[in-house]
mmCIF file of N, CA and C in Angstrom:
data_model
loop_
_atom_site.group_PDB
_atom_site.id
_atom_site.type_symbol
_atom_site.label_atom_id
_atom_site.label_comp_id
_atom_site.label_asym_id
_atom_site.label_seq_id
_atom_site.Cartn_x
_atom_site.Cartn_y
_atom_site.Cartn_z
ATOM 1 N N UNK C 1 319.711 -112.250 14.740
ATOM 2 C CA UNK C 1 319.754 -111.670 16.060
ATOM 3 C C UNK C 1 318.703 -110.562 16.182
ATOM 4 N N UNK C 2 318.393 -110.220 15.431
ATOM 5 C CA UNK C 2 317.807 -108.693 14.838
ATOM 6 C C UNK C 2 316.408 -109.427 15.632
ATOM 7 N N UNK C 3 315.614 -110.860 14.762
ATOM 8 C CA UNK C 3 314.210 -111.005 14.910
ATOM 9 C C UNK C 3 314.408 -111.694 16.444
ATOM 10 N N UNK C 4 315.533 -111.932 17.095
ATOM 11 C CA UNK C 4 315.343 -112.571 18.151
ATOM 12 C C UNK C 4 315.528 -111.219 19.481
ATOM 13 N N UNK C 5 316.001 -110.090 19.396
ATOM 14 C CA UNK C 5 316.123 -108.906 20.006
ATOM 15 C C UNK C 5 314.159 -108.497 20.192
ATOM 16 N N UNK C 6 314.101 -107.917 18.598
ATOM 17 C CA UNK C 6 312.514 -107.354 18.372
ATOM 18 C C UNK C 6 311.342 -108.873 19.475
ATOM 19 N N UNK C 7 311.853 -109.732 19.342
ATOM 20 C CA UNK C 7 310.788 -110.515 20.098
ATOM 21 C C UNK C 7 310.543 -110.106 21.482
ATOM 22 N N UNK C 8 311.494 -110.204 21.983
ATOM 23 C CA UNK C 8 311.983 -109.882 23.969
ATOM 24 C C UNK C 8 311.876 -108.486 24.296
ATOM 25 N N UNK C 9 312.287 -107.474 23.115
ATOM 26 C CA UNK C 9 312.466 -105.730 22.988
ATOM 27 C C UNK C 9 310.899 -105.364 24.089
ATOM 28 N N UNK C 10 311.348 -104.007 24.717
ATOM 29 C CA UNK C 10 310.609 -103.526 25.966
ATOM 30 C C UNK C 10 310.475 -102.322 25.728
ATOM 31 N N UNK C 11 309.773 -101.749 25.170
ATOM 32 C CA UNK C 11 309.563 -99.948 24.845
ATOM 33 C C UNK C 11 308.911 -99.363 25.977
ATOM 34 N N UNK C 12 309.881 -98.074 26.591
ATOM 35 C CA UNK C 12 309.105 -97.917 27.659
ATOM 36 C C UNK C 12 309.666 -96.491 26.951
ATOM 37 N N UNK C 13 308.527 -95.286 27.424
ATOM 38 C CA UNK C 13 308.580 -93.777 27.528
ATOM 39 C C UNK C 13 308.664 -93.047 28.638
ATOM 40 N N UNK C 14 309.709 -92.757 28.297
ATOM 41 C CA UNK C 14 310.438 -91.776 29.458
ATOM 42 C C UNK C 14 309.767 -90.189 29.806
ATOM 43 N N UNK C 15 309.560 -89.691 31.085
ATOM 44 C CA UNK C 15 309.402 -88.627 31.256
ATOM 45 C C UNK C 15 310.602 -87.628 31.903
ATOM 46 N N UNK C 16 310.332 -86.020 32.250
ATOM 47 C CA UNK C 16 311.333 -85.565 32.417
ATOM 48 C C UNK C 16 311.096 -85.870 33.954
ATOM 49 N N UNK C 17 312.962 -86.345 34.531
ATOM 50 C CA UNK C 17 313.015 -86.526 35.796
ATOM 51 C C UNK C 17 313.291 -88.168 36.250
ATOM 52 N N UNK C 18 312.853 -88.877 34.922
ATOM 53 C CA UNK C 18 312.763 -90.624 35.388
ATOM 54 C C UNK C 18 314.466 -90.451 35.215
ATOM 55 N N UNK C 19 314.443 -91.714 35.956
ATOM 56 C CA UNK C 19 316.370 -92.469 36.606
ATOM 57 C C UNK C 19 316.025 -93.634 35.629
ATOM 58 N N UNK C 20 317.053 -94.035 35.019
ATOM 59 C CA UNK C 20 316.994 -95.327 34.245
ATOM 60 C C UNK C 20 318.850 -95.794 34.746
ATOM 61 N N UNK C 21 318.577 -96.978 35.078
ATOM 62 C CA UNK C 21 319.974 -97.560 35.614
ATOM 63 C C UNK C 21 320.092 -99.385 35.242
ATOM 64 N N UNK C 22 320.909 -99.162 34.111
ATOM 65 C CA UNK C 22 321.171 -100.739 33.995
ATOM 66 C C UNK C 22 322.606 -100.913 33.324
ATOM 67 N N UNK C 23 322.391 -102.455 33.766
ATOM 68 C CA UNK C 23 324.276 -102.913 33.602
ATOM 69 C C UNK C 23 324.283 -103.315 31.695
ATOM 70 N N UNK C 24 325.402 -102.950 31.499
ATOM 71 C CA UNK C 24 325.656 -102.921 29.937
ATOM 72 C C UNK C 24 326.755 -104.368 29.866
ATOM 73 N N UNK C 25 326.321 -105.088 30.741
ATOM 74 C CA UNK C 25 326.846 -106.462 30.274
ATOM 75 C C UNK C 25 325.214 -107.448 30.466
ATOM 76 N N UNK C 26 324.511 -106.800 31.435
ATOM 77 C CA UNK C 26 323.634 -107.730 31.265
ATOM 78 C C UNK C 26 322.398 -107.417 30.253
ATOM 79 N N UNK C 27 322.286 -106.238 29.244
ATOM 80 C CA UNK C 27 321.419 -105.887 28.645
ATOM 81 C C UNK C 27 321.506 -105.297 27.872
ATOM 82 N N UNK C 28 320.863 -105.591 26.553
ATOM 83 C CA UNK C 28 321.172 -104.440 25.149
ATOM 84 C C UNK C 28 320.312 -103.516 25.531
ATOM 85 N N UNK C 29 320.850 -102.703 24.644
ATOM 86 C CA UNK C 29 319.665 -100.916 24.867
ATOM 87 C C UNK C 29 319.870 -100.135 23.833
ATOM 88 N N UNK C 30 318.823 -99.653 22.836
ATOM 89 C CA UNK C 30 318.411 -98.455 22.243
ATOM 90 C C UNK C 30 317.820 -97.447 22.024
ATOM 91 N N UNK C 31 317.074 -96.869 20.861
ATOM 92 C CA UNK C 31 316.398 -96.071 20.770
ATOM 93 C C UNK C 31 315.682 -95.870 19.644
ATOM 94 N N UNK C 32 314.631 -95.559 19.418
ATOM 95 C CA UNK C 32 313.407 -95.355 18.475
ATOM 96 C C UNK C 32 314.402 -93.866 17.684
ATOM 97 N N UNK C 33 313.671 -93.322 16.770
ATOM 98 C CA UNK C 33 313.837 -91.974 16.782
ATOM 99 C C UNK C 33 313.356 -91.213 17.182
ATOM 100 N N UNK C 34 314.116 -90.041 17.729
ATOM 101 C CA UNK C 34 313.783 -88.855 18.272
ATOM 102 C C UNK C 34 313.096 -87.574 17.480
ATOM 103 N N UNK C 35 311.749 -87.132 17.820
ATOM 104 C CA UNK C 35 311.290 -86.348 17.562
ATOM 105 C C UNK C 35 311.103 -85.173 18.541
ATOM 106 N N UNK C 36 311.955 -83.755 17.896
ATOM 107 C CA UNK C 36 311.560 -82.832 18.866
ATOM 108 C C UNK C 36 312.868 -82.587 19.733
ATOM 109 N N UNK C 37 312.954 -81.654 20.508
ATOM 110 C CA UNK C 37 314.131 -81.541 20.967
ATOM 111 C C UNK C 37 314.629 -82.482 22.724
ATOM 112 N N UNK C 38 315.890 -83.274 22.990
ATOM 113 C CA UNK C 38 315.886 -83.918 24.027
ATOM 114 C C UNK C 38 317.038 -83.384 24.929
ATOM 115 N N UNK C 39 316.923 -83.590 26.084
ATOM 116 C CA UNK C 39 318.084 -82.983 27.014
ATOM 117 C C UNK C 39 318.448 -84.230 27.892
ATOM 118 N N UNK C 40 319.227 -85.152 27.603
ATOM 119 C CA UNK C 40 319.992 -86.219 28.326
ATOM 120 C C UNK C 40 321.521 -85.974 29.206
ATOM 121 N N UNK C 41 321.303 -86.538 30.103
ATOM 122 C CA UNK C 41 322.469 -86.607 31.343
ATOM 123 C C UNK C 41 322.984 -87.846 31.878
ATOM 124 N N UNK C 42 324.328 -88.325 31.681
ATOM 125 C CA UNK C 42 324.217 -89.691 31.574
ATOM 126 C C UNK C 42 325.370 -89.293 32.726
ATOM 127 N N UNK C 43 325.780 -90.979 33.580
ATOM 128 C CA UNK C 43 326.695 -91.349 34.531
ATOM 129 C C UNK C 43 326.983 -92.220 34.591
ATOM 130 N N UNK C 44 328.645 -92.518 34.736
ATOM 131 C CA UNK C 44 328.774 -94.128 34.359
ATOM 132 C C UNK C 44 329.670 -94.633 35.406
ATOM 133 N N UNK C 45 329.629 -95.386 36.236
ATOM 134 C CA UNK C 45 329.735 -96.351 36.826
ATOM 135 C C UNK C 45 330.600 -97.168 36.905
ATOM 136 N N UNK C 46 331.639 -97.516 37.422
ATOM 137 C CA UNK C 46 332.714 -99.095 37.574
ATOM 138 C C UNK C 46 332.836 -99.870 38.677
ATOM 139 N N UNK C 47 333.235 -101.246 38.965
ATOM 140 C CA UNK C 47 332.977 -101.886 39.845
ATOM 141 C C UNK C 47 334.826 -101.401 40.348
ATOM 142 N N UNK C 48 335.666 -101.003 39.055
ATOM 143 C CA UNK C 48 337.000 -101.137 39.463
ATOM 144 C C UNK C 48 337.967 -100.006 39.475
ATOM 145 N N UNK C 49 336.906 -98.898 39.963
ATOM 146 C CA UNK C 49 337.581 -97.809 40.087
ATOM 147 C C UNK C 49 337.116 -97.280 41.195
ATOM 148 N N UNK C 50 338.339 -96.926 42.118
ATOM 149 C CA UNK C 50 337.920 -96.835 44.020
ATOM 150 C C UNK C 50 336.812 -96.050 44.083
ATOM 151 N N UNK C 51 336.183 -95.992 45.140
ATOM 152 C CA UNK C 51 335.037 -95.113 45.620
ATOM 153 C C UNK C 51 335.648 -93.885 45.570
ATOM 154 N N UNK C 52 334.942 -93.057 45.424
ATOM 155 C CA UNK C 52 335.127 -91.454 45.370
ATOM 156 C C UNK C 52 335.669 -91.050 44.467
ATOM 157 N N UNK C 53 336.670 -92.103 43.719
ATOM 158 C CA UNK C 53 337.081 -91.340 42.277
ATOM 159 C C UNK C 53 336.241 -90.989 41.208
ATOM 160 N N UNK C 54 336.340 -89.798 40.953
ATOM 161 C CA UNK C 54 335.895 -88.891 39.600
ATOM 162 C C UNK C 54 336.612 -89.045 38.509
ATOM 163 N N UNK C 55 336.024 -89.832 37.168
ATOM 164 C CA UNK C 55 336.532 -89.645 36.354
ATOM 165 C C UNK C 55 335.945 -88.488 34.945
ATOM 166 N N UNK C 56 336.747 -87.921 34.229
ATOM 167 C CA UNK C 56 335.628 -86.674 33.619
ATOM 168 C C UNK C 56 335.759 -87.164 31.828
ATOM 169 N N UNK C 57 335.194 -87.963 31.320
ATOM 170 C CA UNK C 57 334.896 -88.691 30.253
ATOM 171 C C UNK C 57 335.515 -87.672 28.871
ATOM 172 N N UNK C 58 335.796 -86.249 29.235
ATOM 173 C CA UNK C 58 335.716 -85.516 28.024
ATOM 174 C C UNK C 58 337.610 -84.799 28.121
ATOM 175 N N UNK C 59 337.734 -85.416 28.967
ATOM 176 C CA UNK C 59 339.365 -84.961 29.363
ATOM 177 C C UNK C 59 340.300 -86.508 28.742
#
């Protein structure tokens, strides 16, 4: 699976401010290593939880 991932794999570099938005059923996703210090902000999304509800991931 490994040499069939690395074939299709898409390296793109992020700057500060880019939106990255994709569905985690239709796509694998990782990461290289990190050099240097990073500040990430993530938001997650359901098709089955009503509009306007807030859920707080750390509660």
């Amino acid at each position: 699976m490994r040499a069939a991932l690395q074939r299709v794999a898409i390296t793109k570099h992020w700057k500060p401010g880019d939106l990255v938005v994709f569905s985690n059923l239709r796509c694998v996703h990782g990461r290289g290593e990190i050099k240097g210090r990073r500040w990430l902000q993530r938001c997650y999304g359901s098709y089955m939880v009503t509009a306007g509800t807030v859920l707080w991931l750390n509660e």
